[in-house]
Amino acid sequence: MNHLRHVKIAGTGMYVPPKKIDNKDLESLMDTSDEWIRQRSGIESRYHIEGAVGTSDLAVEAAKNALKAAQMSAQDLDLVIFATLSPDHQFPGSSAILQAKLNLDTVPSMDIKCQCSGFLYAMNVGKLFISSGQYEKVLVVGAEAHSPVLDMTTEGRDVSVLFGDGAGAVILEASDSESRVLDFALHSQGEFADKLWLEKPGTAGGNWINETDYKERRHFPYMEGRYVFKHAVTRLVEVVNETLELNQLKVDDIDHFLFHQANLRINEKVAATMGIPSEKIHSNIMKYGNCSAASIPMLLDECVRNEKIKTGDKVFMGAFGAGFTWAGGVFVW
Ligand code: UT7
């Protein structure tokens, strides 16, 4: 693909709310155990919002941290892109709420709803706005407040123990340096929408939400865990190969692999299949659980701040989630 201009990540940031929930804390709410959660997913804790805090409040903090790292002010931004599956409201999108909280007057803002792959879709969109010459500086945020829609009882345990709240952000800007975002591979397959979804409220089915929907638990997230697991492993392996080929790279050329944090076992299987050395794979699911669109930018920020990612390193990012959607991308730090 020919690009008019190169694009780099100028700064990263993340934020989680203060309330930490350990696996042990869940044992008093539902029939589950620390052992089951650790063994099946690798998760040890997650964070939940409290009080009047919404998704955009988490996003604001991550955005401010990314702006600080990029040595920019919010007023420098030309566009806000917000990836989330758990917006503050049905409409308008959380990007508009975030835009106002950053005091951005009339700067454009847009939401991307591609679930766990949302951040990579959003980053690709942001990159194209800059490489085309339309904008100079773009804020890309992935943020989720899953906890308000989780069923924290035994009936909802298969999903509710896995998900956490949090936000991650990057600032993209035009670049003349070697530091740059390379090409992305994006996919979706809507025929599997009902394998992982929050069906109601929604316009499909002749009503927004009714008594039957509540009785049949359609207002809680539903996941066929094993089905999703198998597809995730297959599609992630495919998208690593596809993305590397697209960028004329090999597995050995990549210094760090940042996979979506849905399950430690998924990422271990992908690594084993592809022969990726374990020291190149980074994880933070133990601390934060699955934060959907926020997982990759949170992990990226941690790796940058811990100086695991160094100047010139090549970094792969890969995600799979509801839709189904999946995506891969590479950048040079
Ligand atoms: O981010 C979007 C993409 N999401 C994913 O990629 C997630 C993919 N799926 C997974 O990660 C795994 O399938 C899970 C972690 C969700 C589940 O692990 P699993 O090994 O596939 O377990 P399972 O769903 O087959 O359930 C095994 C047993 C069941 O009991 P029986 O039928 O064997 O008696 C469940 O009822 O574990 C039971 N179970 C639980 N037990 C204790 C389900 N949830 C829990 C729980 N605590 N929280």
mmCIF file of N, CA and C and ligand atoms in Angstrom, residues 31-32 36 40 116 157-158 161-162 196 223 225-226 228-229 232 260 262-263 266 290 320-321, ligand 1:
data_model
loop_
_atom_site.group_PDB
_atom_site.id
_atom_site.type_symbol
_atom_site.label_atom_id
_atom_site.label_comp_id
_atom_site.label_asym_id
_atom_site.label_seq_id
_atom_site.Cartn_x
_atom_site.Cartn_y
_atom_site.Cartn_z
ATOM 1 N N ASP A 31 -21.082 -19.112 42.925
ATOM 2 C CA ASP A 31 -20.403 -20.404 43.096
ATOM 3 C C ASP A 31 -19.231 -20.475 42.109
ATOM 4 N N THR A 32 -18.093 -19.953 42.541
ATOM 5 C CA THR A 32 -16.884 -20.002 41.724
ATOM 6 C C THR A 32 -15.696 -20.130 42.666
ATOM 7 N N TRP A 36 -10.530 -22.122 39.912
ATOM 8 C CA TRP A 36 -11.183 -22.300 38.604
ATOM 9 C C TRP A 36 -10.826 -21.130 37.681
ATOM 10 N N ARG A 40 -8.544 -21.680 34.319
ATOM 11 C CA ARG A 40 -9.206 -21.585 33.011
ATOM 12 C C ARG A 40 -8.788 -20.361 32.217
ATOM 13 N N CYS A 116 -13.654 -6.641 20.923
ATOM 14 C CA CYS A 116 -12.259 -6.811 21.372
ATOM 15 C C CYS A 116 -11.244 -6.417 20.310
ATOM 16 N N ARG A 157 -21.837 -16.607 35.995
ATOM 17 C CA ARG A 157 -20.420 -16.763 36.375
ATOM 18 C C ARG A 157 -19.484 -17.056 35.207
ATOM 19 N N ASP A 158 -20.001 -17.753 34.169
ATOM 20 C CA ASP A 158 -19.115 -18.127 33.058
ATOM 21 C C ASP A 158 -18.579 -16.903 32.325
ATOM 22 N N VAL A 161 -16.859 -13.473 35.653
ATOM 23 C CA VAL A 161 -15.551 -13.530 36.326
ATOM 24 C C VAL A 161 -14.418 -13.069 35.394
ATOM 25 N N LEU A 162 -14.717 -13.032 34.094
ATOM 26 C CA LEU A 162 -13.646 -12.800 33.114
ATOM 27 C C LEU A 162 -13.383 -11.319 32.816
ATOM 28 N N LEU A 196 -21.313 -14.746 20.922
ATOM 29 C CA LEU A 196 -20.817 -13.862 21.975
ATOM 30 C C LEU A 196 -21.484 -12.516 21.759
ATOM 31 N N MET A 223 -21.984 -15.941 26.147
ATOM 32 C CA MET A 223 -20.835 -16.432 25.374
ATOM 33 C C MET A 223 -20.803 -17.953 25.366
ATOM 34 N N GLY A 225 -18.310 -20.197 25.389
ATOM 35 C CA GLY A 225 -16.878 -20.061 25.686
ATOM 36 C C GLY A 225 -15.969 -20.935 24.851
ATOM 37 N N ARG A 226 -16.290 -22.230 24.802
ATOM 38 C CA ARG A 226 -15.383 -23.152 24.085
ATOM 39 C C ARG A 226 -15.347 -22.867 22.598
ATOM 40 N N VAL A 228 -15.922 -19.985 21.120
ATOM 41 C CA VAL A 228 -15.165 -18.748 20.900
ATOM 42 C C VAL A 228 -13.664 -19.028 21.042
ATOM 43 N N PHE A 229 -13.318 -19.806 22.032
ATOM 44 C CA PHE A 229 -11.904 -20.150 22.300
ATOM 45 C C PHE A 229 -11.261 -20.757 21.054
ATOM 46 N N ALA A 232 -10.886 -18.300 18.274
ATOM 47 C CA ALA A 232 -9.874 -17.286 18.614
ATOM 48 C C ALA A 232 -8.478 -17.801 18.279
ATOM 49 N N HIS A 260 -4.650 -9.599 22.385
ATOM 50 C CA HIS A 260 -5.816 -9.275 23.207
ATOM 51 C C HIS A 260 -5.816 -10.173 24.440
ATOM 52 N N ALA A 262 -7.890 -12.018 26.498
ATOM 53 C CA ALA A 262 -9.166 -12.692 26.786
ATOM 54 C C ALA A 262 -8.929 -13.919 27.639
ATOM 55 N N ASN A 263 -7.803 -14.569 27.420
ATOM 56 C CA ASN A 263 -7.515 -15.806 28.136
ATOM 57 C C ASN A 263 -6.037 -16.138 27.907
ATOM 58 N N ILE A 266 -5.409 -19.003 25.495
ATOM 59 C CA ILE A 266 -5.538 -18.735 24.050
ATOM 60 C C ILE A 266 -4.184 -18.275 23.520
ATOM 61 N N ASN A 290 -10.329 -9.417 31.247
ATOM 62 C CA ASN A 290 -10.556 -9.080 29.838
ATOM 63 C C ASN A 290 -11.197 -7.694 29.769
ATOM 64 N N PHE A 320 -9.004 -10.872 18.840
ATOM 65 C CA PHE A 320 -10.165 -11.618 18.353
ATOM 66 C C PHE A 320 -11.302 -11.397 19.345
ATOM 67 N N GLY A 321 -12.517 -11.236 18.829
ATOM 68 C CA GLY A 321 -13.631 -11.055 19.764
ATOM 69 C C GLY A 321 -14.988 -11.123 19.089
HETATM 70 O O1 UT7 B 1 -12.752 -11.377 24.518
HETATM 71 C C1 UT7 B 1 -13.638 -11.976 23.627
HETATM 72 C C2 UT7 B 1 -13.233 -13.345 23.288
HETATM 73 N N1 UT7 B 1 -13.458 -14.224 24.390
HETATM 74 C C3 UT7 B 1 -12.752 -15.320 24.492
HETATM 75 O O2 UT7 B 1 -11.881 -15.541 23.691
HETATM 76 C C4 UT7 B 1 -13.077 -16.310 25.572
HETATM 77 C C5 UT7 B 1 -12.978 -17.715 25.048
HETATM 78 N N2 UT7 B 1 -13.355 -18.735 25.971
HETATM 79 C C6 UT7 B 1 -12.670 -19.013 27.119
HETATM 80 O O3 UT7 B 1 -11.745 -18.317 27.459
HETATM 81 C C7 UT7 B 1 -13.053 -20.215 27.925
HETATM 82 O O4 UT7 B 1 -13.934 -21.013 27.181
HETATM 83 C C8 UT7 B 1 -13.704 -19.860 29.309
HETATM 84 C C9 UT7 B 1 -12.638 -19.295 30.253
HETATM 85 C C10 UT7 B 1 -14.802 -18.861 29.110
HETATM 86 C C11 UT7 B 1 -14.301 -21.105 29.975
HETATM 87 O O5 UT7 B 1 -13.319 -22.120 30.118
HETATM 88 P P1 UT7 B 1 -13.654 -23.616 29.659
HETATM 89 O O6 UT7 B 1 -12.492 -24.430 30.031
HETATM 90 O O7 UT7 B 1 -14.014 -23.546 28.191
HETATM 91 O O8 UT7 B 1 -14.887 -24.008 30.574
HETATM 92 P P2 UT7 B 1 -16.390 -24.397 30.175
HETATM 93 O O9 UT7 B 1 -17.130 -23.198 29.691
HETATM 94 O O10 UT7 B 1 -16.356 -25.592 29.281
HETATM 95 O O11 UT7 B 1 -16.956 -24.829 31.583
HETATM 96 C C12 UT7 B 1 -16.438 -25.934 32.308
HETATM 97 C C13 UT7 B 1 -17.203 -26.089 33.605
HETATM 98 C C14 UT7 B 1 -18.710 -26.122 33.417
HETATM 99 O O12 UT7 B 1 -19.219 -27.062 34.346
HETATM 100 P P3 UT7 B 1 -19.579 -28.558 33.887
HETATM 101 O O13 UT7 B 1 -20.613 -28.393 32.814
HETATM 102 O O14 UT7 B 1 -18.296 -29.140 33.387
HETATM 103 O O15 UT7 B 1 -20.079 -29.169 35.148
HETATM 104 C C15 UT7 B 1 -19.161 -24.742 33.831
HETATM 105 O O16 UT7 B 1 -20.469 -24.722 34.339
HETATM 106 O O17 UT7 B 1 -16.933 -24.961 34.460
HETATM 107 C C16 UT7 B 1 -18.181 -24.395 34.929
HETATM 108 N N3 UT7 B 1 -18.002 -22.971 35.123
HETATM 109 C C17 UT7 B 1 -17.506 -22.432 36.256
HETATM 110 N N4 UT7 B 1 -17.109 -22.992 37.421
HETATM 111 C C18 UT7 B 1 -16.645 -22.171 38.366
HETATM 112 C C19 UT7 B 1 -18.236 -21.974 34.234
HETATM 113 N N5 UT7 B 1 -17.897 -20.789 34.792
HETATM 114 C C20 UT7 B 1 -17.438 -21.053 36.027
HETATM 115 C C21 UT7 B 1 -16.941 -20.238 37.068
HETATM 116 N N6 UT7 B 1 -16.555 -20.835 38.216
HETATM 117 N N7 UT7 B 1 -16.828 -18.895 36.950
#
